[in-house]
Coordinates of C-alpha atoms and ligand atoms in Angstrom, one line a residue:
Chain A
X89 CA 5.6 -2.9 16.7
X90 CA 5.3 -2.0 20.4
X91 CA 9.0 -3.1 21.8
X92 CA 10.7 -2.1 24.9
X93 CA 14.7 -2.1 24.5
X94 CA 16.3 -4.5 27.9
X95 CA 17.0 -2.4 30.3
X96 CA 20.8 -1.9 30.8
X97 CA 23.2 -0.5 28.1
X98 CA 21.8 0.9 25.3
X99 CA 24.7 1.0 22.9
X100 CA 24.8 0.2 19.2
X101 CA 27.0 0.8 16.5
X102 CA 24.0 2.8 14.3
X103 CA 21.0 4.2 15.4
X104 CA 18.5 4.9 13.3
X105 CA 15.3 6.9 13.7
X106 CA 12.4 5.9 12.1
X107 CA 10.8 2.4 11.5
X108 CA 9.0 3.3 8.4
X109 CA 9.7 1.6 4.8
X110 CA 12.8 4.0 4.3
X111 CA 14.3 2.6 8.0
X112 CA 13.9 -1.2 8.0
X113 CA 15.3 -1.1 4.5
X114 CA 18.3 0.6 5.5
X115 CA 18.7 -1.1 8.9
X116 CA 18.7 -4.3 6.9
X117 CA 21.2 -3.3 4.4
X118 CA 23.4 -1.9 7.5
X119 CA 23.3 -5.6 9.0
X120 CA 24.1 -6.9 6.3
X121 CA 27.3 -5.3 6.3
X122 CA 27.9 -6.9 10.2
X123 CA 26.7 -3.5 11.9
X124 CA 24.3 -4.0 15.0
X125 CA 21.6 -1.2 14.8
X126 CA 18.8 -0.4 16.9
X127 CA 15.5 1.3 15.6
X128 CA 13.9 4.1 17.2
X129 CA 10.5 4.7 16.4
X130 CA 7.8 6.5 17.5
X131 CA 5.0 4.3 17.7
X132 CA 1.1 4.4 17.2
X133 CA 0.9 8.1 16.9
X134 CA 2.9 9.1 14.2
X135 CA 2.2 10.2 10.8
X136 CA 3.6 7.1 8.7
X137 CA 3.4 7.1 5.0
X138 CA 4.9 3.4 5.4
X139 CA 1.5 2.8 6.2
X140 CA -1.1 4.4 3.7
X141 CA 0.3 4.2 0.4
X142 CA -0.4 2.9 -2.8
X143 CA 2.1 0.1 -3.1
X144 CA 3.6 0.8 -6.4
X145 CA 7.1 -0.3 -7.7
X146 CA 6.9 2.1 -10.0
X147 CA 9.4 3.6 -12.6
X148 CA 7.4 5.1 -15.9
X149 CA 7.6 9.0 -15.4
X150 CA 10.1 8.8 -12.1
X151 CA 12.8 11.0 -12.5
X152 CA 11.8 13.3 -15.6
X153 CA 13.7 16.1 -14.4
X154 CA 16.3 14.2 -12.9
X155 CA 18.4 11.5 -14.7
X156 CA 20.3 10.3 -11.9
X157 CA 16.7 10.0 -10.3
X158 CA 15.3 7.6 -13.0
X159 CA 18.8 5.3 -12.8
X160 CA 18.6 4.7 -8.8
X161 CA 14.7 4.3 -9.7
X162 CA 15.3 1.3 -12.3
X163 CA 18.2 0.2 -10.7
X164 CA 16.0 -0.2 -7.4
X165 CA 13.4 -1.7 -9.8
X166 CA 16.0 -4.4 -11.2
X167 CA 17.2 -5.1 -7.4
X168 CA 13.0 -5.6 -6.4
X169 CA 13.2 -9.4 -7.5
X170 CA 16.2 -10.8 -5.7
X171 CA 15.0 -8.7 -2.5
X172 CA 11.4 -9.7 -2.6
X173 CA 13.0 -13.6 -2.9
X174 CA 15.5 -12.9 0.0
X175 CA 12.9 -11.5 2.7
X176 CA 10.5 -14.9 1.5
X177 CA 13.5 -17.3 2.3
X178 CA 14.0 -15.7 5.6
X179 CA 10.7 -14.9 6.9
X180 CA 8.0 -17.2 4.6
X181 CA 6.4 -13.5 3.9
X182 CA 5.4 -13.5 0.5
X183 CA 5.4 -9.4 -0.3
X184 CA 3.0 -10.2 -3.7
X185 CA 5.8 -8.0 -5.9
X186 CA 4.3 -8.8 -9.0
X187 CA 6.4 -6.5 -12.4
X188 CA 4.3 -7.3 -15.5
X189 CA 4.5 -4.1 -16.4
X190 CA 2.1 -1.2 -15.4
X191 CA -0.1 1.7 -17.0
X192 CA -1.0 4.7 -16.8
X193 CA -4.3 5.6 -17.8
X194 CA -5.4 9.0 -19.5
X195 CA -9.1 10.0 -19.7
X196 CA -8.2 12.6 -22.2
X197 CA -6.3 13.2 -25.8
X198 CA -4.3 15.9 -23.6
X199 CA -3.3 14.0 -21.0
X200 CA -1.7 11.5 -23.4
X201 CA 0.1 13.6 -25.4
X202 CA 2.0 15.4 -22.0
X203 CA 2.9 11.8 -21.1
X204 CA 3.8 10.8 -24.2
X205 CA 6.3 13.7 -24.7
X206 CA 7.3 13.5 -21.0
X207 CA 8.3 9.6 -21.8
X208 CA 9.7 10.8 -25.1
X209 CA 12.4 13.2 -23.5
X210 CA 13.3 10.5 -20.9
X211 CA 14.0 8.3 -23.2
X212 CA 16.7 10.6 -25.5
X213 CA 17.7 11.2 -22.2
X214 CA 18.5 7.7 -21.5
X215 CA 20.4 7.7 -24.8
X216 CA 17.2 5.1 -25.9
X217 CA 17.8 3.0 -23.1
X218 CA 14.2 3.4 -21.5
X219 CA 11.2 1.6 -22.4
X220 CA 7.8 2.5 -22.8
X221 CA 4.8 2.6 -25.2
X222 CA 2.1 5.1 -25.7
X223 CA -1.0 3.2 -26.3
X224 CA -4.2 4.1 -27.9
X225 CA -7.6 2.7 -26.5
X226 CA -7.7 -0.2 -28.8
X227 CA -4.0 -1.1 -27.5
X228 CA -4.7 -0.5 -24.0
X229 CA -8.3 -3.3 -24.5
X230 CA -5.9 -5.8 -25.0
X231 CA -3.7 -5.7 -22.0
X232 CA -7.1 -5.0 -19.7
X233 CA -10.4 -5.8 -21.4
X234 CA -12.1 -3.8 -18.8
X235 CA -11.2 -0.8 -20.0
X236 CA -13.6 2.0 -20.1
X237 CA -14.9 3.2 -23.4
X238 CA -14.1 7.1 -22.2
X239 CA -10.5 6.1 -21.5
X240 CA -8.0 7.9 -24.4
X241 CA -5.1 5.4 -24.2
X242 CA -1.9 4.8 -21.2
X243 CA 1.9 5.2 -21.4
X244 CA 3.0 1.5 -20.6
X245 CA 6.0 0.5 -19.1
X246 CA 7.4 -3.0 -18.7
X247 CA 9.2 -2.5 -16.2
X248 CA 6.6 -1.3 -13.7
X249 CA 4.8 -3.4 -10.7
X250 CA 3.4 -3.4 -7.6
X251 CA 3.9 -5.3 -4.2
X252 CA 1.8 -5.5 -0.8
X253 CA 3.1 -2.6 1.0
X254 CA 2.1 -3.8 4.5
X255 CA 3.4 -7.0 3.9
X256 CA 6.9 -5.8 3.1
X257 CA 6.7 -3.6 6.1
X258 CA 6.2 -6.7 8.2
X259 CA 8.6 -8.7 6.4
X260 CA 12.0 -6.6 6.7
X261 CA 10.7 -5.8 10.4
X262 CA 10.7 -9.8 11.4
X263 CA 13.9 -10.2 9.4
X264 CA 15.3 -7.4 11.6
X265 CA 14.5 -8.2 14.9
X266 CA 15.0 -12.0 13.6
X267 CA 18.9 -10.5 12.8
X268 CA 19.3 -9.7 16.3
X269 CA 18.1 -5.8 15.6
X270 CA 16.6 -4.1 18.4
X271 CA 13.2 -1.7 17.8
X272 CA 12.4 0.7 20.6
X273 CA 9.5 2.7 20.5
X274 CA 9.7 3.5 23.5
X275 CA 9.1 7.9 22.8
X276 CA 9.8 10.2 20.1
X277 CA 13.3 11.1 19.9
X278 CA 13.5 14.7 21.2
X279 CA 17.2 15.6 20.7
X280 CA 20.5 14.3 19.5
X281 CA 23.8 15.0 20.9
X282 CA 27.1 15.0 18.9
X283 CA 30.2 14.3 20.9
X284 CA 33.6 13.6 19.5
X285 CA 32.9 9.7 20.1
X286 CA 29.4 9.9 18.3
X287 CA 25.9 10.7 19.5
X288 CA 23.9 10.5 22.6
X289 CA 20.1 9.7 21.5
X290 CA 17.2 11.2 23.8
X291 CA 14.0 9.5 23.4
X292 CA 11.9 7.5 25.9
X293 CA 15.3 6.4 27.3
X294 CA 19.0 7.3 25.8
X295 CA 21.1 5.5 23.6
X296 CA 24.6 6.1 22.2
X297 CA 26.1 5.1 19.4
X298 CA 29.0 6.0 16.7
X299 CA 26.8 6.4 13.9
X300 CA 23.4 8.1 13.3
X301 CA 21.2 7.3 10.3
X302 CA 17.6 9.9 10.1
X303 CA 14.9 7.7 8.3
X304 CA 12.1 9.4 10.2
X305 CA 9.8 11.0 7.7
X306 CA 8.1 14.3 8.2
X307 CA 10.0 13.9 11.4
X308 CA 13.5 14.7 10.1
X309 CA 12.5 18.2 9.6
X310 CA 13.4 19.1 13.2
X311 CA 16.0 16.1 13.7
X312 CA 17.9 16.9 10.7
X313 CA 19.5 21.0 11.9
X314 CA 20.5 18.8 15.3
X315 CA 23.2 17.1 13.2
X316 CA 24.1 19.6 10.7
X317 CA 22.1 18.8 7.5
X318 CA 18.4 20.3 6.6
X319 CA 15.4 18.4 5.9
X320 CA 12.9 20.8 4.3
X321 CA 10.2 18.6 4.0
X322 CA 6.5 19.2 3.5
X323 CA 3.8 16.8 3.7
X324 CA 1.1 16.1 0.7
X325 CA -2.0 13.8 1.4
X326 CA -3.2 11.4 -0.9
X327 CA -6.9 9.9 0.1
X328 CA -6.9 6.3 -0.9
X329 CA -10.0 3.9 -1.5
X330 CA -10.5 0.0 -0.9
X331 CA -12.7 -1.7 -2.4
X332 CA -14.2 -5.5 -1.4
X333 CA -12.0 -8.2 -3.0
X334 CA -13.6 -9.6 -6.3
X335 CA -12.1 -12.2 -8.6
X336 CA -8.9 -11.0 -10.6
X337 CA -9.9 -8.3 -13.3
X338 CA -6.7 -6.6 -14.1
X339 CA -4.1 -7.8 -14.7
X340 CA -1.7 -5.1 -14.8
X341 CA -1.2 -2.2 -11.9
X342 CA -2.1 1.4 -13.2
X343 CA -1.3 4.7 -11.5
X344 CA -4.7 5.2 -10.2
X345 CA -6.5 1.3 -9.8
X346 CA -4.8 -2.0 -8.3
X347 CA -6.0 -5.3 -7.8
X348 CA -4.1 -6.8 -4.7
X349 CA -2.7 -10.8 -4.7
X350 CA -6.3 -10.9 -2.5
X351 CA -8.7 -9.3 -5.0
X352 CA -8.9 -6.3 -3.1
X353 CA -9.3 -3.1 -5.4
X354 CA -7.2 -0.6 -4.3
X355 CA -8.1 3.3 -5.5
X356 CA -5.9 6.3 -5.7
X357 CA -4.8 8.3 -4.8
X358 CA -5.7 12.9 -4.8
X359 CA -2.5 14.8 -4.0
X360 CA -3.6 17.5 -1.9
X361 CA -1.6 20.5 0.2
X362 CA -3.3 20.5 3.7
X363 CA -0.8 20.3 5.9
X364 CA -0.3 17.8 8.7
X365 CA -3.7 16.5 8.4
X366 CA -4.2 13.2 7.4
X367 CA -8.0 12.6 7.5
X368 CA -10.7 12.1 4.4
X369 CA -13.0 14.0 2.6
X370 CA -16.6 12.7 0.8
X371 CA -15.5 15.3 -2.1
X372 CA -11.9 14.1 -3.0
X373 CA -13.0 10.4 -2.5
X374 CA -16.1 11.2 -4.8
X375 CA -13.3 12.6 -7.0
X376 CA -11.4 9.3 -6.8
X377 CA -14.1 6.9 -7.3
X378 CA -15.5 9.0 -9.7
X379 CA -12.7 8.5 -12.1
X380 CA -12.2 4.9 -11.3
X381 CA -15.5 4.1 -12.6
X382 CA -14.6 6.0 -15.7
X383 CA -11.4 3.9 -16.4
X384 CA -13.0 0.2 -14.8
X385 CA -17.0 0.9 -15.6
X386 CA -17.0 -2.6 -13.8
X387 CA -16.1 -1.3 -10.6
X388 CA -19.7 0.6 -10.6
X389 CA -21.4 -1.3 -7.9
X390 CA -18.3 -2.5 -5.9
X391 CA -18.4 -1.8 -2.7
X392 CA -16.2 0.2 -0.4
X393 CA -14.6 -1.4 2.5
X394 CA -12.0 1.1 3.6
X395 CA -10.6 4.8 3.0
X396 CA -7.9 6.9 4.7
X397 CA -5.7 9.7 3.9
X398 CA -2.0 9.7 4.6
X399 CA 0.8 12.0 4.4
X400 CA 3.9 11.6 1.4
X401 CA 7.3 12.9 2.6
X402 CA 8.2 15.7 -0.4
X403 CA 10.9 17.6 -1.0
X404 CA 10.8 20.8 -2.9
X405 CA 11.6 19.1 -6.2
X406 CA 10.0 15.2 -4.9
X407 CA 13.3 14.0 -4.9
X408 CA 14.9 12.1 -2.5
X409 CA 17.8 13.5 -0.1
X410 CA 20.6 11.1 0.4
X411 CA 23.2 13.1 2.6
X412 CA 26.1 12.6 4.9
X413 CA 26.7 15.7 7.4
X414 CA 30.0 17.4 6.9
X415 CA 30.1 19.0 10.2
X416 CA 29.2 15.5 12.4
X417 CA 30.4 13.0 10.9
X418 CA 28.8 9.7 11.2
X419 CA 25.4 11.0 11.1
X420 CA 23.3 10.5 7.9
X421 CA 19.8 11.3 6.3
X422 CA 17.9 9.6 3.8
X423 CA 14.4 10.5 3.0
X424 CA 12.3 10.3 0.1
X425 CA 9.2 9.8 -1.4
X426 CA 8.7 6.4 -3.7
X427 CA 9.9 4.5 -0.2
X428 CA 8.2 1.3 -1.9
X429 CA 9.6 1.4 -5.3
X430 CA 13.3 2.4 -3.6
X431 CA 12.8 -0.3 -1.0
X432 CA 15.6 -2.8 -2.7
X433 CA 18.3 0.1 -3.5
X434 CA 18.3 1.5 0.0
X435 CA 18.8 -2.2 1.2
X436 CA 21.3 -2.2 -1.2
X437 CA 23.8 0.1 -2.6
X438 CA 22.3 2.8 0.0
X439 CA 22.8 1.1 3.0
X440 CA 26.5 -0.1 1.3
X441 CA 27.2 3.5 1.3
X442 CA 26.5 4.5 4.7
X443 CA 27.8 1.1 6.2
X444 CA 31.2 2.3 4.1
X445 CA 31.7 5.6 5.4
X446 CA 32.8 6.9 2.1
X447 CA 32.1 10.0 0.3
X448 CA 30.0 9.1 -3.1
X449 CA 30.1 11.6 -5.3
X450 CA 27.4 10.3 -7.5
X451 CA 25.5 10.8 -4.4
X452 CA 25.8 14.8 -4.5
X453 CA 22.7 15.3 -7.1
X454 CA 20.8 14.4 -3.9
X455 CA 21.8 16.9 -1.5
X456 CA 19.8 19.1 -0.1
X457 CA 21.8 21.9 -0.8
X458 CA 20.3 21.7 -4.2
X459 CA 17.2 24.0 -2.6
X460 CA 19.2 26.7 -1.3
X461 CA 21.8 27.0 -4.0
Chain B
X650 CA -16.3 -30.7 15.9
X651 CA -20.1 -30.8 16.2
X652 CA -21.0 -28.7 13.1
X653 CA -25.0 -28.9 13.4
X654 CA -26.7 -25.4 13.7
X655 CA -28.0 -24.7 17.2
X656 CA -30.4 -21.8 15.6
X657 CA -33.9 -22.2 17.0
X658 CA -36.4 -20.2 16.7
X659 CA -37.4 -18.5 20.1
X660 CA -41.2 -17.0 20.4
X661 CA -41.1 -13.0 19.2
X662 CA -43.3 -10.7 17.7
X663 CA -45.5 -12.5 15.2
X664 CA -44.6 -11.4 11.6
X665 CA -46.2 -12.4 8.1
X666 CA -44.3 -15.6 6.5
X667 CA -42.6 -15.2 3.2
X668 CA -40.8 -17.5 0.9
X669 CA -37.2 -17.4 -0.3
X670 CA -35.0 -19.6 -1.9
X671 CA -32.0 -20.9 -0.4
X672 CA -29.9 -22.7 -3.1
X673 CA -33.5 -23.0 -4.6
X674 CA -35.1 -24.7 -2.1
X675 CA -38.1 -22.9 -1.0
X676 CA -38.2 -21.9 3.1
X677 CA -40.9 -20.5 4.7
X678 CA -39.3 -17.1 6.6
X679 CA -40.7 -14.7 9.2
X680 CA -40.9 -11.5 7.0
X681 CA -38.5 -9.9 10.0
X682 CA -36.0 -12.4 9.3
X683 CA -32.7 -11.7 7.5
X684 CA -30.8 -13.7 4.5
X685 CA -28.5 -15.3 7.4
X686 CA -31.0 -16.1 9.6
X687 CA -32.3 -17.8 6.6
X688 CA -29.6 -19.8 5.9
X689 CA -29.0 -21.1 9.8
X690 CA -32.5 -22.2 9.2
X691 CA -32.1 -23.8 6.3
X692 CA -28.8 -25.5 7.5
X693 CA -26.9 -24.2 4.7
X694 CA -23.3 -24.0 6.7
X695 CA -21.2 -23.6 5.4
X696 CA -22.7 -20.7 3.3
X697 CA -19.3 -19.1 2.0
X698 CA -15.7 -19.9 1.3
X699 CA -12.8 -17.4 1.7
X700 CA -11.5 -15.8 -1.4
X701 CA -7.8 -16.3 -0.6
X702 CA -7.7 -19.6 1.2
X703 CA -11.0 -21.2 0.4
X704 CA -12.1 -21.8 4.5
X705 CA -15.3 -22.5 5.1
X706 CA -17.2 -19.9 6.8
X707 CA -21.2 -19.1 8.1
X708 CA -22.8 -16.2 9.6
X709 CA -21.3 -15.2 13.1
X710 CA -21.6 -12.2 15.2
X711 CA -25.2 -11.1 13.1
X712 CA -24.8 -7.7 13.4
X713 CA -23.3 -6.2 10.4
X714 CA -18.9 -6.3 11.9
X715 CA -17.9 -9.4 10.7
X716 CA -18.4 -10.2 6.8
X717 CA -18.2 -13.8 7.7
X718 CA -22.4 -13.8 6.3
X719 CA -21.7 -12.9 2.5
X720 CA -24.3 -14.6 0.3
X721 CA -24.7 -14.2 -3.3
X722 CA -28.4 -12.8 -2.8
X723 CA -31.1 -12.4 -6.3
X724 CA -27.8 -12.3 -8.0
X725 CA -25.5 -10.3 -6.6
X726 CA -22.8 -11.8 -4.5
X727 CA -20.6 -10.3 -1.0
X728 CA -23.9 -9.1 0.4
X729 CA -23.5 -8.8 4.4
X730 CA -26.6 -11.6 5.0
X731 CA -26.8 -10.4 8.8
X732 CA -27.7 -7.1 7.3
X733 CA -30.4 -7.5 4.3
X734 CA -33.7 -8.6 5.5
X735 CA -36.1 -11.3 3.5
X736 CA -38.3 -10.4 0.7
X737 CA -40.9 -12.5 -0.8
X738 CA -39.1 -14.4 -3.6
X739 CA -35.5 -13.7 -2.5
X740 CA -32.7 -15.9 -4.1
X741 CA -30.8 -16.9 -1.7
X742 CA -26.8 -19.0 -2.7
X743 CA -23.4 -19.7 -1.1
X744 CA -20.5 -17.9 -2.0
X745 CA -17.7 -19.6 -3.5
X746 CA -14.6 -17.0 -2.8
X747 CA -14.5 -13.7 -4.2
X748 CA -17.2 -12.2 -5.8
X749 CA -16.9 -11.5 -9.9
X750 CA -17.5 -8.6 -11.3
X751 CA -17.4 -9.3 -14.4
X752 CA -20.9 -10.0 -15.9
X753 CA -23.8 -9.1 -13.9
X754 CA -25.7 -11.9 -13.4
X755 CA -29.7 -12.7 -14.5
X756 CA -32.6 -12.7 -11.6
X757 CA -33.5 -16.1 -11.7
X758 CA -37.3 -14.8 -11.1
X759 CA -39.7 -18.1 -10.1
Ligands
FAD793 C1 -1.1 8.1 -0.4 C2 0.3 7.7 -0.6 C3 0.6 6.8 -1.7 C4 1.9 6.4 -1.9 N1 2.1 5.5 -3.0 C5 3.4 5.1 -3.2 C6 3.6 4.1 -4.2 O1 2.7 3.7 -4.8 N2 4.9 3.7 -4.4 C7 5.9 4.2 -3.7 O2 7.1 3.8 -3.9 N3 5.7 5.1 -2.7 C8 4.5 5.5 -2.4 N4 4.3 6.4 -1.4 C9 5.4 6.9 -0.7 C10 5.9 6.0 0.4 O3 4.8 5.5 1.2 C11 6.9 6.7 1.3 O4 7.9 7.2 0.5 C12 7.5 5.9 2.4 O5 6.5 5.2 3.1 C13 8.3 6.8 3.3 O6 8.8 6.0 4.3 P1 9.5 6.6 5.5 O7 10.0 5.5 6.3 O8 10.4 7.6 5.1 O9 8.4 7.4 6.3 P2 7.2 7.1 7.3 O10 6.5 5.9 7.0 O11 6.5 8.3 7.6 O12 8.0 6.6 8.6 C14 8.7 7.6 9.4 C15 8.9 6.9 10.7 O13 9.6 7.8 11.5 C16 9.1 7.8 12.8 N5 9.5 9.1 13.4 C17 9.2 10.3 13.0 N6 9.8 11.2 13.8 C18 10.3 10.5 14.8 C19 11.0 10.9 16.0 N7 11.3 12.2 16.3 N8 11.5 9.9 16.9 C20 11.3 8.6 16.5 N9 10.6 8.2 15.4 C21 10.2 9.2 14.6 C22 7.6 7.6 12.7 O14 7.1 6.9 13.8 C23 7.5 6.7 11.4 O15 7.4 5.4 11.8 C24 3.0 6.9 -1.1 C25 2.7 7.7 -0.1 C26 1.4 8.1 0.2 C27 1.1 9.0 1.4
FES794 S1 -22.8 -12.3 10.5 FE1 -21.2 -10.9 11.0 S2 -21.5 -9.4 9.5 FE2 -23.1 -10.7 9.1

């Protein structure tokens, strides 16, 4: 994605910083609505979770503490196949969303109780409108016969799944540009201006526009105050494994293994506080293969192709924050983490929101005035 | 397309000869030879197909950066040809797509 905007005028109705997962999905739901938007991104050197995750659509567990969490979760879940089908028609990318169902696997008695209970309270919650199972080893054999024998049981949900992450990233980015939407990564944006008509956009060059949307990761920590709202964002690094592609084994994507449309075997993922470093260590990718092998004995002598570490976008409390400043107004954040699994609601009733221009009070549970309050 | 292999043998140091099996046909090797150069002698091209598409493939660049030289070798399949060098007795197969996991296979020992 190395683009240079035309020299000239650089006017559009939105801009929005930040080509990541979060971005395109929201700049596609923002011309849907007829708005021409230009993307500013940074480029090569960035920190980009868009890039190194794990490539789950997943809802079991997702909003345990937060109701309103676990609706725009399943809603985005129920959204996945109709988006997945729309970016195929207009691109021929096939994004491999595949929602079977997923598990999560527990090595220990302990762990499967917690989840248990945690599903348990989410589904009173829910007023018994949220599935799952609690599954004992035998259960668990005949969904994926590979199990290990060590492995205690999974919480299963039906309405979890998994999609090729890079692939997605590629598809809503041709669709864009393919819309007429402009990328420019042509610098980091340094500062934004408010003026009564809207914002003037420093980067590499300036743009101006009416409307401001921040979709730029870890980055909307210091673009956030420049606009009125706060972005108190921390990064955590998961270390993820890739294994060589072997025929299909499993069937069914589980927190920790995955077997891509390829074969590939993809293995996750440590959550680790270590600031803005987004390298790999032998010990937590010992860790990580270590357990792998416990739940897939199979995957003993597979080889590894690939590992990297890369940087989630959390919040105090991991939830998202969906906001509108009060004192610009026109200029917008949205950042979270789950940017895969949210992919189809921030193309969708997200991006209908901003494009709108209306105050959505159901939206308020994600402000991030929640952490100062 | 011309598809005959233009490996040829070029005077080098002198090793000791050993015999594999290349889809169990026996080949007499120099013992500093690897599985692919094995298979280029044998003629055995293509020696793979691609897990996702099925294309045809055979050893390339030779040193160990391009995977197109997995061979299933003494039973155990997406071994880097280029990079495993002849033994005695050595199994040599093709690759049909990915490799399975699933049950280890038998040494075929002759
Ligand atoms: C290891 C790991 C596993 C994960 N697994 C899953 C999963 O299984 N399922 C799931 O749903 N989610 C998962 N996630 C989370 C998901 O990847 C993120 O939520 C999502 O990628 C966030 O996208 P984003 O666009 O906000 O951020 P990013 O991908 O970080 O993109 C931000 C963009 O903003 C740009 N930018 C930043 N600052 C500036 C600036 N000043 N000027 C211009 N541009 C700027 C950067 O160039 C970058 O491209 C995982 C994350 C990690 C790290
Ligand atoms: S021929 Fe390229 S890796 Fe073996």
């Amino acid at each position: 994605m190395t683009e240079t905007a035309t020299q000239g005028a650089r006017i559009a109705d939105v801009c929005l910083i930040g080509g990541g997962l979060v971005g395109m999905a929201i700049a596609l739901g923002l011309q849907r609505n007829g708005l021409h938007v230009a993307v500013l991104d940074e480029g090569d050197v960035a920190l980009r979770a868009s890039r190194g995750n794990f490539g789950l659509v997943w809802v079991q567990g997702k909003g345990d503490t937060l109701p309103e969490y676990a609706d725009i979760t399943r809603l985005s879940a129920r959204l996945w196949p109709t988006f997945a089908a729309s970016l195929q028609d207009s691109t021929g990318v096939d994004v491999q969303l595949q929602q079977r169902g997923g598990l999560y696997l527990c090595l220990t008695e302990q762990e499967l109780d917690a989840r248990a209970r945690m599903l348990g309270k989410m589904h009173e919650a829910a007023g018994g409108d949220y599935p799952y199972e609690t599954l004992d080893l035998k259960q668990v054999r005949e969904k994926i016969p590979e199990i290990g024998d060590t492995v205690a049981g999974a919480t299963w949900c039906p309405e979890d799944g998994h999609v090729n992450p890079l692939l997605l990233l590629r598809a809503m980015t041709e669709r864009f540009k393919a819309q007429g939407g402009i990328i420019d990564n042509t610098g980091r944006v340094e500062t934004i201006e408010p003026h009564p008509e809207g914002f003037r956009i420093h980067a590499g060059g300036d743009w101006d526009c009416a409307r401001v949307v921040l979709c730029a990761g870890l980055g909307n920590r210091e673009l956030a105050p420049q606009v009125g709202l706060s972005a108190p964002l921390s990064p955590n690094r998961g270390q993820v494994l890739v294994g060589e592609r072997v025929r299909p084994f499993l069937d069914y994507p589980t927190g920790h293994v995955r077997q891509t449309g390829e074969g590939t075997v993809q293995i996750g993922d440590s959550k680790e506080d270590v600031g803005f470093d987004s390298g790999t260590t032998t010990e937590v990718m010992a860790k990580i293969a270590h357990r792998a092998i416990r739940l897939f004995p199979l995957l003993r002598d597979v080889k590894l192709v690939r590992a990297w570490g890369a940087l989630r976008v959390m919040t105090p409390d991991g939830y998202p924050i969906y906001q509108a400043s009060t004192s610009c107004p026109g200029a917008y954040l949205v950042t979270c983490h789950s940017g895969v699994t949210l992919a189809a609601f921030h193309e969708g009733p997200l991006a209908d929101w901003i494009a709108s221009d209306r105050y959505d009070p159901s939206l308020e549970v994600f402000h991030a005035e929640r952490f100062t309050l | 397309m011309p598809n005959v292999s233009h490996f040829e043998r070029l005077p080098m140091r002198a090793g000791e000869q050993v015999t594999v099996f290349v889809e169990g046909q026996a080949l007499k090797v120099d013992s500093y030879d690897t599985a692919a150069a094995a298979v280029l002698i044998a003629g055995l091209v293509p020696s793979r197909t691609t897990p996702t598409s099925g294309s045809p493939r055979a050893p390339y660049c030779l040193m160990g950066v391009c995977f197109e030289c997995l061979l299933d070798i003494d039973g155990v399949a997406n071994q880097q040809g280029c990079m495993v060098k002849v033994r005695d007795g050595m199994q040599i197969r093709r690759q049909a797509g990915a490799r399975d996991i699933h049950e280890p296979r038998q040494e075929t020992a002759t």
